[in-house]
CSV table of C-alpha atoms in Angstrom, one decimal:
chain,number,residue,atom,x,y,z
A,1,UNK,CA,50.8,186.2,135.1
A,2,UNK,CA,49.0,189.3,134.1
A,3,UNK,CA,51.3,191.4,136.3
A,4,UNK,CA,54.4,190.1,134.5
A,5,UNK,CA,52.8,190.7,131.2
A,6,UNK,CA,52.0,194.4,132.1
A,7,UNK,CA,55.6,194.9,133.2
A,8,UNK,CA,57.1,193.5,130.0
A,9,UNK,CA,54.8,195.4,127.9
A,10,UNK,CA,55.6,198.7,129.7
A,11,UNK,CA,59.3,198.1,129.8
A,12,UNK,CA,60.0,196.9,126.3
A,13,UNK,CA,57.1,196.5,123.9
A,14,UNK,CA,55.0,199.6,124.5
A,15,UNK,CA,57.6,201.7,126.1
A,16,UNK,CA,56.0,205.0,127.1
A,17,UNK,CA,58.6,207.1,125.5
A,18,UNK,CA,59.8,205.1,122.6
A,19,UNK,CA,56.5,203.9,121.2
A,20,UNK,CA,53.7,205.9,122.9
A,21,UNK,CA,55.5,209.3,122.8
A,22,UNK,CA,54.4,210.4,126.3
A,23,UNK,CA,56.7,212.5,128.4
A,24,UNK,CA,59.3,213.1,125.7
A,25,UNK,CA,60.6,216.4,127.1
A,26,UNK,CA,62.8,215.0,129.9
A,27,UNK,CA,64.0,212.3,127.5
A,28,UNK,CA,65.3,214.9,125.0
A,29,UNK,CA,66.1,217.6,127.5
A,30,UNK,CA,67.7,216.5,130.7
A,31,UNK,CA,69.3,213.2,129.8
A,32,UNK,CA,72.9,214.0,130.2
A,33,UNK,CA,73.9,212.1,133.3
A,34,UNK,CA,72.8,208.6,134.4
A,35,UNK,CA,72.4,209.6,138.0
A,36,UNK,CA,70.0,212.5,137.1
A,37,UNK,CA,68.0,210.1,135.1
A,38,UNK,CA,67.6,207.7,138.0
A,39,UNK,CA,66.4,210.6,140.2
A,40,UNK,CA,63.9,211.7,137.6
A,41,UNK,CA,62.7,208.2,137.1
A,42,UNK,CA,62.1,207.7,140.8
A,43,UNK,CA,60.2,211.0,141.2
A,44,UNK,CA,58.2,210.0,138.2
A,45,UNK,CA,57.3,206.6,139.6
A,46,UNK,CA,56.2,208.1,142.9
A,47,UNK,CA,54.0,210.8,141.4
A,48,UNK,CA,52.5,208.6,138.7
A,49,UNK,CA,51.5,205.8,141.1
A,50,UNK,CA,50.0,208.4,143.5
A,51,UNK,CA,48.2,210.2,140.7
A,52,UNK,CA,46.7,206.9,139.4
A,53,UNK,CA,45.5,206.0,142.8
A,54,UNK,CA,43.7,209.4,143.3
A,55,UNK,CA,42.4,209.8,139.8
A,56,UNK,CA,40.9,206.3,140.1
A,57,UNK,CA,38.9,207.3,143.1
A,58,UNK,CA,37.8,210.6,141.6
A,59,UNK,CA,36.6,208.8,138.5
A,60,UNK,CA,34.7,206.0,140.3
A,61,UNK,CA,33.3,207.9,143.3
A,62,UNK,CA,32.8,211.5,141.9
A,63,UNK,CA,32.7,211.8,138.2
A,64,UNK,CA,30.8,208.6,137.3
A,65,UNK,CA,28.0,208.8,140.0
A,66,UNK,CA,27.3,212.5,139.1
A,67,UNK,CA,27.5,211.8,135.4
A,68,UNK,CA,30.0,214.6,134.8
A,69,UNK,CA,32.6,212.5,133.0
A,70,UNK,CA,33.2,215.3,130.6
A,71,UNK,CA,35.0,217.2,133.4
A,72,UNK,CA,37.7,214.5,133.4
A,73,UNK,CA,40.4,216.6,131.8
A,74,UNK,CA,39.9,219.6,134.0
A,75,UNK,CA,39.6,217.8,137.3
A,76,UNK,CA,42.6,215.5,136.6
A,77,UNK,CA,45.0,218.2,135.5
A,78,UNK,CA,44.1,220.2,138.6
A,79,UNK,CA,44.5,217.2,140.9
A,80,UNK,CA,47.9,216.4,139.4
A,81,UNK,CA,49.1,220.0,139.7
A,82,UNK,CA,47.9,220.2,143.3
A,83,UNK,CA,49.3,216.8,144.1
A,84,UNK,CA,52.8,217.6,142.9
A,85,UNK,CA,52.8,220.8,144.9
A,86,UNK,CA,51.6,218.9,148.0
A,87,UNK,CA,54.2,216.1,147.6
A,88,UNK,CA,56.9,218.8,147.3
A,89,UNK,CA,55.8,220.5,150.5
A,90,UNK,CA,55.4,217.3,152.5
A,91,UNK,CA,58.7,215.9,151.4
A,92,UNK,CA,60.5,219.1,152.3
A,93,UNK,CA,59.2,218.8,155.8
A,94,UNK,CA,59.2,215.0,156.4
A,95,UNK,CA,62.2,213.8,154.5
A,96,UNK,CA,64.7,216.4,153.6
A,97,UNK,CA,67.2,214.0,152.1
A,98,UNK,CA,64.6,212.6,149.7
A,99,UNK,CA,63.5,216.1,148.9
A,100,UNK,CA,67.1,216.9,148.1
A,101,UNK,CA,67.2,214.0,145.7
A,102,UNK,CA,63.8,214.4,144.0
A,103,UNK,CA,63.0,218.0,144.7
A,104,UNK,CA,64.3,219.6,141.5
A,105,UNK,CA,62.5,217.2,139.3
A,106,UNK,CA,59.1,217.5,140.9
A,107,UNK,CA,58.1,220.9,139.2
A,108,UNK,CA,59.1,219.4,135.9
A,109,UNK,CA,56.6,216.6,136.3
A,110,UNK,CA,53.5,218.8,136.6
A,111,UNK,CA,53.7,219.7,132.9
A,112,UNK,CA,54.7,216.1,131.9
A,113,UNK,CA,51.9,214.7,129.7
A,114,UNK,CA,52.8,211.1,130.7
A,115,UNK,CA,51.2,211.6,134.1
A,116,UNK,CA,47.8,212.7,132.8
A,117,UNK,CA,48.1,210.3,129.8
A,118,UNK,CA,48.7,207.2,131.9
A,119,UNK,CA,45.9,208.2,134.4
A,120,UNK,CA,43.5,208.4,131.5
A,121,UNK,CA,44.8,205.2,129.8
A,122,UNK,CA,44.5,203.2,133.0
A,123,UNK,CA,40.9,204.2,133.3
A,124,UNK,CA,40.2,203.3,129.7
A,125,UNK,CA,41.7,199.8,130.3
A,126,UNK,CA,39.2,199.3,133.2
A,127,UNK,CA,42.0,198.3,135.6
A,128,UNK,CA,41.0,197.9,139.3
A,129,UNK,CA,42.8,200.1,141.8
A,130,UNK,CA,45.7,197.9,142.5
A,131,UNK,CA,46.3,197.1,138.8
A,132,UNK,CA,46.1,200.8,138.1
A,133,UNK,CA,48.8,201.8,140.6
A,134,UNK,CA,51.0,198.8,139.4
A,135,UNK,CA,50.5,199.9,135.8
A,136,UNK,CA,51.7,203.4,136.6
A,137,UNK,CA,54.8,202.0,138.4
A,138,UNK,CA,55.6,199.7,135.4
A,139,UNK,CA,55.2,202.6,132.9
A,140,UNK,CA,57.5,204.7,135.1
A,141,UNK,CA,60.1,201.9,135.1
A,142,UNK,CA,59.9,201.8,131.3
A,143,UNK,CA,60.4,205.6,131.3
A,144,UNK,CA,63.5,205.3,133.4
A,145,UNK,CA,65.0,202.6,131.2
A,146,UNK,CA,64.6,204.8,128.1
A,147,UNK,CA,66.1,207.8,130.0
A,148,UNK,CA,69.1,205.8,131.2
A,149,UNK,CA,69.8,204.3,127.7
A,150,UNK,CA,69.7,207.8,126.2
A,151,UNK,CA,72.0,209.2,128.9
A,152,UNK,CA,74.5,206.4,128.4
A,153,UNK,CA,74.8,207.2,124.7
A,154,UNK,CA,74.9,210.9,125.2
A,155,UNK,CA,77.7,210.7,127.7
A,156,UNK,CA,79.8,209.0,125.0
A,157,UNK,CA,78.6,211.3,122.3
A,158,UNK,CA,80.2,214.4,123.8
A,159,UNK,CA,83.5,213.2,122.4
A,160,UNK,CA,82.2,212.8,118.8
A,161,UNK,CA,82.5,215.3,116.1
A,162,UNK,CA,79.1,215.7,114.4
A,163,UNK,CA,78.0,218.0,111.5
A,164,UNK,CA,77.2,221.6,112.4
A,165,UNK,CA,73.5,221.4,111.7
A,166,UNK,CA,73.0,218.1,113.5
A,167,UNK,CA,74.4,219.3,116.8
A,168,UNK,CA,72.2,219.5,119.8
A,169,UNK,CA,68.5,218.6,119.4
A,170,UNK,CA,68.5,216.9,116.0
A,171,UNK,CA,71.2,214.3,116.9
A,172,UNK,CA,69.3,213.5,120.1
A,173,UNK,CA,66.2,212.8,118.0
A,174,UNK,CA,68.1,210.6,115.6
A,175,UNK,CA,69.6,208.6,118.5
A,176,UNK,CA,66.0,208.4,120.0
A,177,UNK,CA,64.9,206.9,116.6
A,178,UNK,CA,67.6,204.3,116.7
A,179,UNK,CA,66.8,203.2,120.2
A,180,UNK,CA,63.2,203.1,119.2
A,181,UNK,CA,64.1,201.0,116.2
A,182,UNK,CA,66.0,198.6,118.4
A,183,UNK,CA,63.0,198.3,120.7
A,184,UNK,CA,60.7,197.4,117.8
A,185,UNK,CA,62.5,194.1,117.9
A,186,UNK,CA,60.6,193.4,121.1
A,187,UNK,CA,57.3,193.5,119.3
A,188,UNK,CA,55.5,190.2,119.7
A,189,UNK,CA,57.3,189.3,122.8
A,190,UNK,CA,54.1,189.0,124.8
B,1,UNK,CA,46.9,246.6,112.7
B,2,UNK,CA,50.1,245.1,113.9
B,3,UNK,CA,50.8,242.0,111.8
B,4,UNK,CA,54.1,241.2,113.4
B,5,UNK,CA,52.3,239.6,116.4
B,6,UNK,CA,50.8,237.1,113.9
B,7,UNK,CA,53.9,236.4,111.8
B,8,UNK,CA,56.2,236.0,114.8
B,9,UNK,CA,54.8,232.6,115.7
B,10,UNK,CA,54.9,231.3,112.1
B,11,UNK,CA,58.6,231.4,111.6
B,12,UNK,CA,60.8,233.5,113.9
B,13,UNK,CA,59.4,231.9,117.1
B,14,UNK,CA,58.0,228.7,115.6
B,15,UNK,CA,57.0,226.5,118.5
B,16,UNK,CA,58.3,223.3,117.0
B,17,UNK,CA,61.5,224.2,115.2
B,18,UNK,CA,62.7,227.2,117.2
B,19,UNK,CA,61.3,227.0,120.7
B,20,UNK,CA,61.0,223.1,120.7
B,21,UNK,CA,57.8,223.0,122.7
B,22,UNK,CA,55.1,220.3,122.5
B,23,UNK,CA,57.3,217.6,121.2
B,24,UNK,CA,55.0,214.7,122.3
B,25,UNK,CA,52.1,215.5,119.8
B,26,UNK,CA,54.7,216.4,117.2
B,27,UNK,CA,56.1,212.9,117.3
B,28,UNK,CA,53.0,211.0,118.1
B,29,UNK,CA,50.3,212.4,115.8
B,30,UNK,CA,52.2,213.0,112.6
B,31,UNK,CA,51.6,209.6,111.0
B,32,UNK,CA,49.8,211.2,108.1
B,33,UNK,CA,49.3,214.7,106.7
B,34,UNK,CA,45.6,214.8,107.8
B,35,UNK,CA,46.2,213.5,111.3
B,36,UNK,CA,49.0,216.0,111.8
B,37,UNK,CA,46.9,218.9,110.5
B,38,UNK,CA,43.9,217.9,112.6
B,39,UNK,CA,46.1,217.9,115.7
B,40,UNK,CA,47.6,221.2,114.8
B,41,UNK,CA,44.2,222.9,114.2
B,42,UNK,CA,42.8,221.5,117.4
B,43,UNK,CA,45.8,223.0,119.3
B,44,UNK,CA,45.4,226.3,117.4
B,45,UNK,CA,41.7,226.5,118.4
B,46,UNK,CA,42.6,226.0,122.1
B,47,UNK,CA,45.5,228.4,121.9
B,48,UNK,CA,43.4,231.1,120.3
B,49,UNK,CA,40.7,231.0,122.9
B,50,UNK,CA,42.9,230.4,125.9
B,51,UNK,CA,45.0,233.5,124.8
B,52,UNK,CA,41.9,235.6,124.4
B,53,UNK,CA,40.4,234.6,127.8
B,54,UNK,CA,43.7,234.9,129.7
B,55,UNK,CA,44.1,238.3,128.3
B,56,UNK,CA,40.5,239.3,129.2
B,57,UNK,CA,40.8,238.0,132.7
B,58,UNK,CA,44.3,239.1,133.5
B,59,UNK,CA,43.1,242.0,135.7
B,60,UNK,CA,40.9,239.6,137.8
B,61,UNK,CA,43.3,236.8,138.5
B,62,UNK,CA,45.5,237.2,141.6
B,63,UNK,CA,49.2,236.8,140.7
B,64,UNK,CA,49.8,233.9,143.1
B,65,UNK,CA,47.2,231.5,141.6
B,66,UNK,CA,47.7,232.6,138.0
B,67,UNK,CA,49.2,229.3,136.8
B,68,UNK,CA,46.3,227.3,138.2
B,69,UNK,CA,43.8,229.7,136.7
B,70,UNK,CA,45.5,229.5,133.3
B,71,UNK,CA,45.4,225.7,133.5
B,72,UNK,CA,41.7,225.8,134.1
B,73,UNK,CA,41.1,228.1,131.2
B,74,UNK,CA,43.1,225.9,128.9
B,75,UNK,CA,41.5,222.7,130.2
B,76,UNK,CA,38.0,224.2,129.5
B,77,UNK,CA,38.8,224.8,125.8
B,78,UNK,CA,40.5,221.4,125.5
B,79,UNK,CA,37.2,219.8,126.8
B,80,UNK,CA,35.3,221.9,124.2
B,81,UNK,CA,37.6,220.6,121.4
B,82,UNK,CA,37.4,217.1,122.8
B,83,UNK,CA,33.5,217.1,122.7
B,84,UNK,CA,33.3,218.9,119.3
B,85,UNK,CA,35.7,216.4,117.6
B,86,UNK,CA,34.0,213.4,119.2
B,87,UNK,CA,30.7,214.7,117.6
B,88,UNK,CA,31.8,216.0,114.2
B,89,UNK,CA,35.0,214.2,113.3
B,90,UNK,CA,34.8,210.8,114.9
B,91,UNK,CA,37.3,209.2,112.5
B,92,UNK,CA,40.0,211.7,113.3
B,93,UNK,CA,39.1,211.6,117.0
B,94,UNK,CA,39.6,207.9,117.0
B,95,UNK,CA,43.1,208.2,115.4
B,96,UNK,CA,44.3,211.0,117.7
B,97,UNK,CA,42.8,209.4,120.8
B,98,UNK,CA,44.5,210.2,124.0
B,99,UNK,CA,46.4,213.1,122.5
B,100,UNK,CA,43.3,215.4,122.3
B,101,UNK,CA,42.9,215.6,126.1
B,102,UNK,CA,46.6,215.8,126.4
B,103,UNK,CA,46.6,219.2,124.6
B,104,UNK,CA,46.1,220.5,128.1
B,105,UNK,CA,49.6,219.4,129.1
B,106,UNK,CA,51.2,220.9,125.9
B,107,UNK,CA,53.7,223.5,127.2
B,108,UNK,CA,53.0,225.8,124.2
B,109,UNK,CA,49.7,226.8,125.7
B,110,UNK,CA,50.9,227.7,129.2
B,111,UNK,CA,54.0,229.2,127.7
B,112,UNK,CA,52.0,231.7,125.5
B,113,UNK,CA,49.6,232.5,128.3
B,114,UNK,CA,52.5,233.2,130.7
B,115,UNK,CA,54.8,235.0,128.3
B,116,UNK,CA,52.4,236.8,126.1
B,117,UNK,CA,48.6,236.9,126.8
B,118,UNK,CA,48.9,238.1,130.4
B,119,UNK,CA,50.9,241.1,129.3
B,120,UNK,CA,49.1,242.2,126.2
B,121,UNK,CA,45.5,243.2,125.3
B,122,UNK,CA,42.9,241.0,123.7
B,123,UNK,CA,43.6,241.7,120.0
B,124,UNK,CA,47.4,241.1,120.0
B,125,UNK,CA,46.9,238.0,122.2
B,126,UNK,CA,44.4,236.6,119.7
B,127,UNK,CA,46.8,237.3,116.8
B,128,UNK,CA,49.7,235.7,118.7
B,129,UNK,CA,47.6,232.6,119.5
B,130,UNK,CA,46.6,232.2,115.9
B,131,UNK,CA,50.1,232.8,114.6
B,132,UNK,CA,51.8,230.4,117.0
B,133,UNK,CA,49.0,227.8,116.5
B,134,UNK,CA,49.3,228.0,112.7
B,135,UNK,CA,53.1,227.8,113.0
B,136,UNK,CA,52.7,224.6,115.0
B,137,UNK,CA,50.1,223.3,112.5
B,138,UNK,CA,52.6,224.0,109.6
B,139,UNK,CA,55.4,222.2,111.3
B,140,UNK,CA,53.3,219.2,112.2
B,141,UNK,CA,51.8,219.0,108.7
B,142,UNK,CA,55.2,219.1,107.0
B,143,UNK,CA,56.5,216.3,109.2
B,144,UNK,CA,53.2,214.4,108.6
B,145,UNK,CA,53.5,214.8,104.9
B,146,UNK,CA,57.1,213.5,104.7
B,147,UNK,CA,56.1,210.5,106.9
B,148,UNK,CA,53.0,209.8,104.8
B,149,UNK,CA,54.8,210.0,101.4
B,150,UNK,CA,57.6,207.7,102.5
B,151,UNK,CA,55.6,205.5,104.8
B,152,UNK,CA,52.4,204.9,102.9
B,153,UNK,CA,53.1,206.3,99.4
B,154,UNK,CA,50.3,208.8,99.6
B,155,UNK,CA,49.7,212.5,100.3
B,156,UNK,CA,46.6,213.6,102.2
B,157,UNK,CA,45.2,210.2,101.7
B,158,UNK,CA,45.6,210.3,97.9
B,159,UNK,CA,47.7,207.3,96.9
B,160,UNK,CA,50.3,207.7,94.2
B,161,UNK,CA,51.9,204.3,94.2
B,162,UNK,CA,50.4,201.0,93.1
B,163,UNK,CA,48.0,199.4,95.7
B,164,UNK,CA,50.4,196.6,96.5
B,165,UNK,CA,53.6,198.6,96.2
B,166,UNK,CA,56.1,198.3,99.0
B,167,UNK,CA,56.6,201.5,100.9
B,168,UNK,CA,59.1,202.3,103.7
B,169,UNK,CA,56.7,201.3,106.5
B,170,UNK,CA,59.3,202.3,109.1
B,171,UNK,CA,58.3,205.9,108.6
B,172,UNK,CA,54.8,205.6,109.9
B,173,UNK,CA,56.1,203.6,112.9
B,174,UNK,CA,57.5,205.3,116.0
B,175,UNK,CA,61.2,205.3,114.9
B,176,UNK,CA,60.2,207.2,111.7
B,177,UNK,CA,58.8,210.0,113.8
B,178,UNK,CA,62.2,210.5,115.5
B,179,UNK,CA,64.1,210.3,112.2
B,180,UNK,CA,61.8,212.6,110.2
B,181,UNK,CA,61.7,215.3,113.0
B,182,UNK,CA,65.4,215.0,113.5
B,183,UNK,CA,66.4,215.5,109.9
B,184,UNK,CA,63.8,218.3,109.3
B,185,UNK,CA,65.1,220.0,112.4
B,186,UNK,CA,68.7,219.7,111.1
B,187,UNK,CA,67.6,221.2,107.8
B,188,UNK,CA,66.0,224.2,109.5
B,189,UNK,CA,69.1,224.6,111.6
B,190,UNK,CA,71.3,224.5,108.5
B,191,UNK,CA,69.1,227.1,106.7
B,192,UNK,CA,69.2,229.5,109.7
B,193,UNK,CA,73.0,229.2,109.9
B,194,UNK,CA,73.3,229.9,106.2
B,195,UNK,CA,71.4,233.2,106.4
């Protein structure tokens, strides 16, 4: 039951982009085609789940026993950067088709604050290791939903005549606001 | 004394309205003028010191590992800010929460280290860090003030409507962040086109 609750919270109620504002850059930047969004979402889910797994062990078996919790930010960001590089290299060798599909999104993910943010949030919530990985996957699914919704609207919007000053970034923000407004309707669902 | 390094970040290359970097804290922490300003100043502190140290160490860092080295320098000062704010401004720290450690993932910092601090000497780098940081603070504070006035009927925590008056609560909720940032951005665009 708790698993379903986490999934619904992550998908709709506390959507990572629309209500927590983590990982906004790809939402506003790359969302032009639905297929790109699915690729980005898949890469994100893979990296986030792996990061949560590794940061969990670092926190429990390295930082906590040595009482160096204040090094959390430094150690996590280095682990994430190294991990993304490593995933990229391994994928290139082991599975070229998957690398072709995800490859271009991986460097973008290193600087995505959602990865670090979710790793820290999962630890704050005191999840165990399985919950922590599941939580990351659920959050990434919510991320993908928001990205796809945005891309669907923007594909249509290319045909619309908008005022000069609103073109580009501002109109994307306003649409983001409207999607976010719609998602507020899910509040109280769980 | 070259003041253009300082003023560059304030308006011409404003990180929020021109370069569009660091949108996550811009949307998330601008629920009131004070929160936004606190976030902006925390980022400015990190930016100032990371720029200074990147500039000081640029001769020692091998080119191949520079990004990793920059990230460590930035993360160090983020930890400093994190601990300082936890100790001296616990109220603000509680409100900004996760976004303080996330300064490390803000692309403004790595962007300035990569595009400015590693090419210039210490003094211009410090000025650049301060200018860009204050430009970011200014943008965040303006968004925060608009949201606070509309959403809670106050400005910097001074209430100017009746205690039980109805305000447009939407503006301090997530959608309000998108709308306020969007319209302010459009206004800045319009102004720049008019010039």
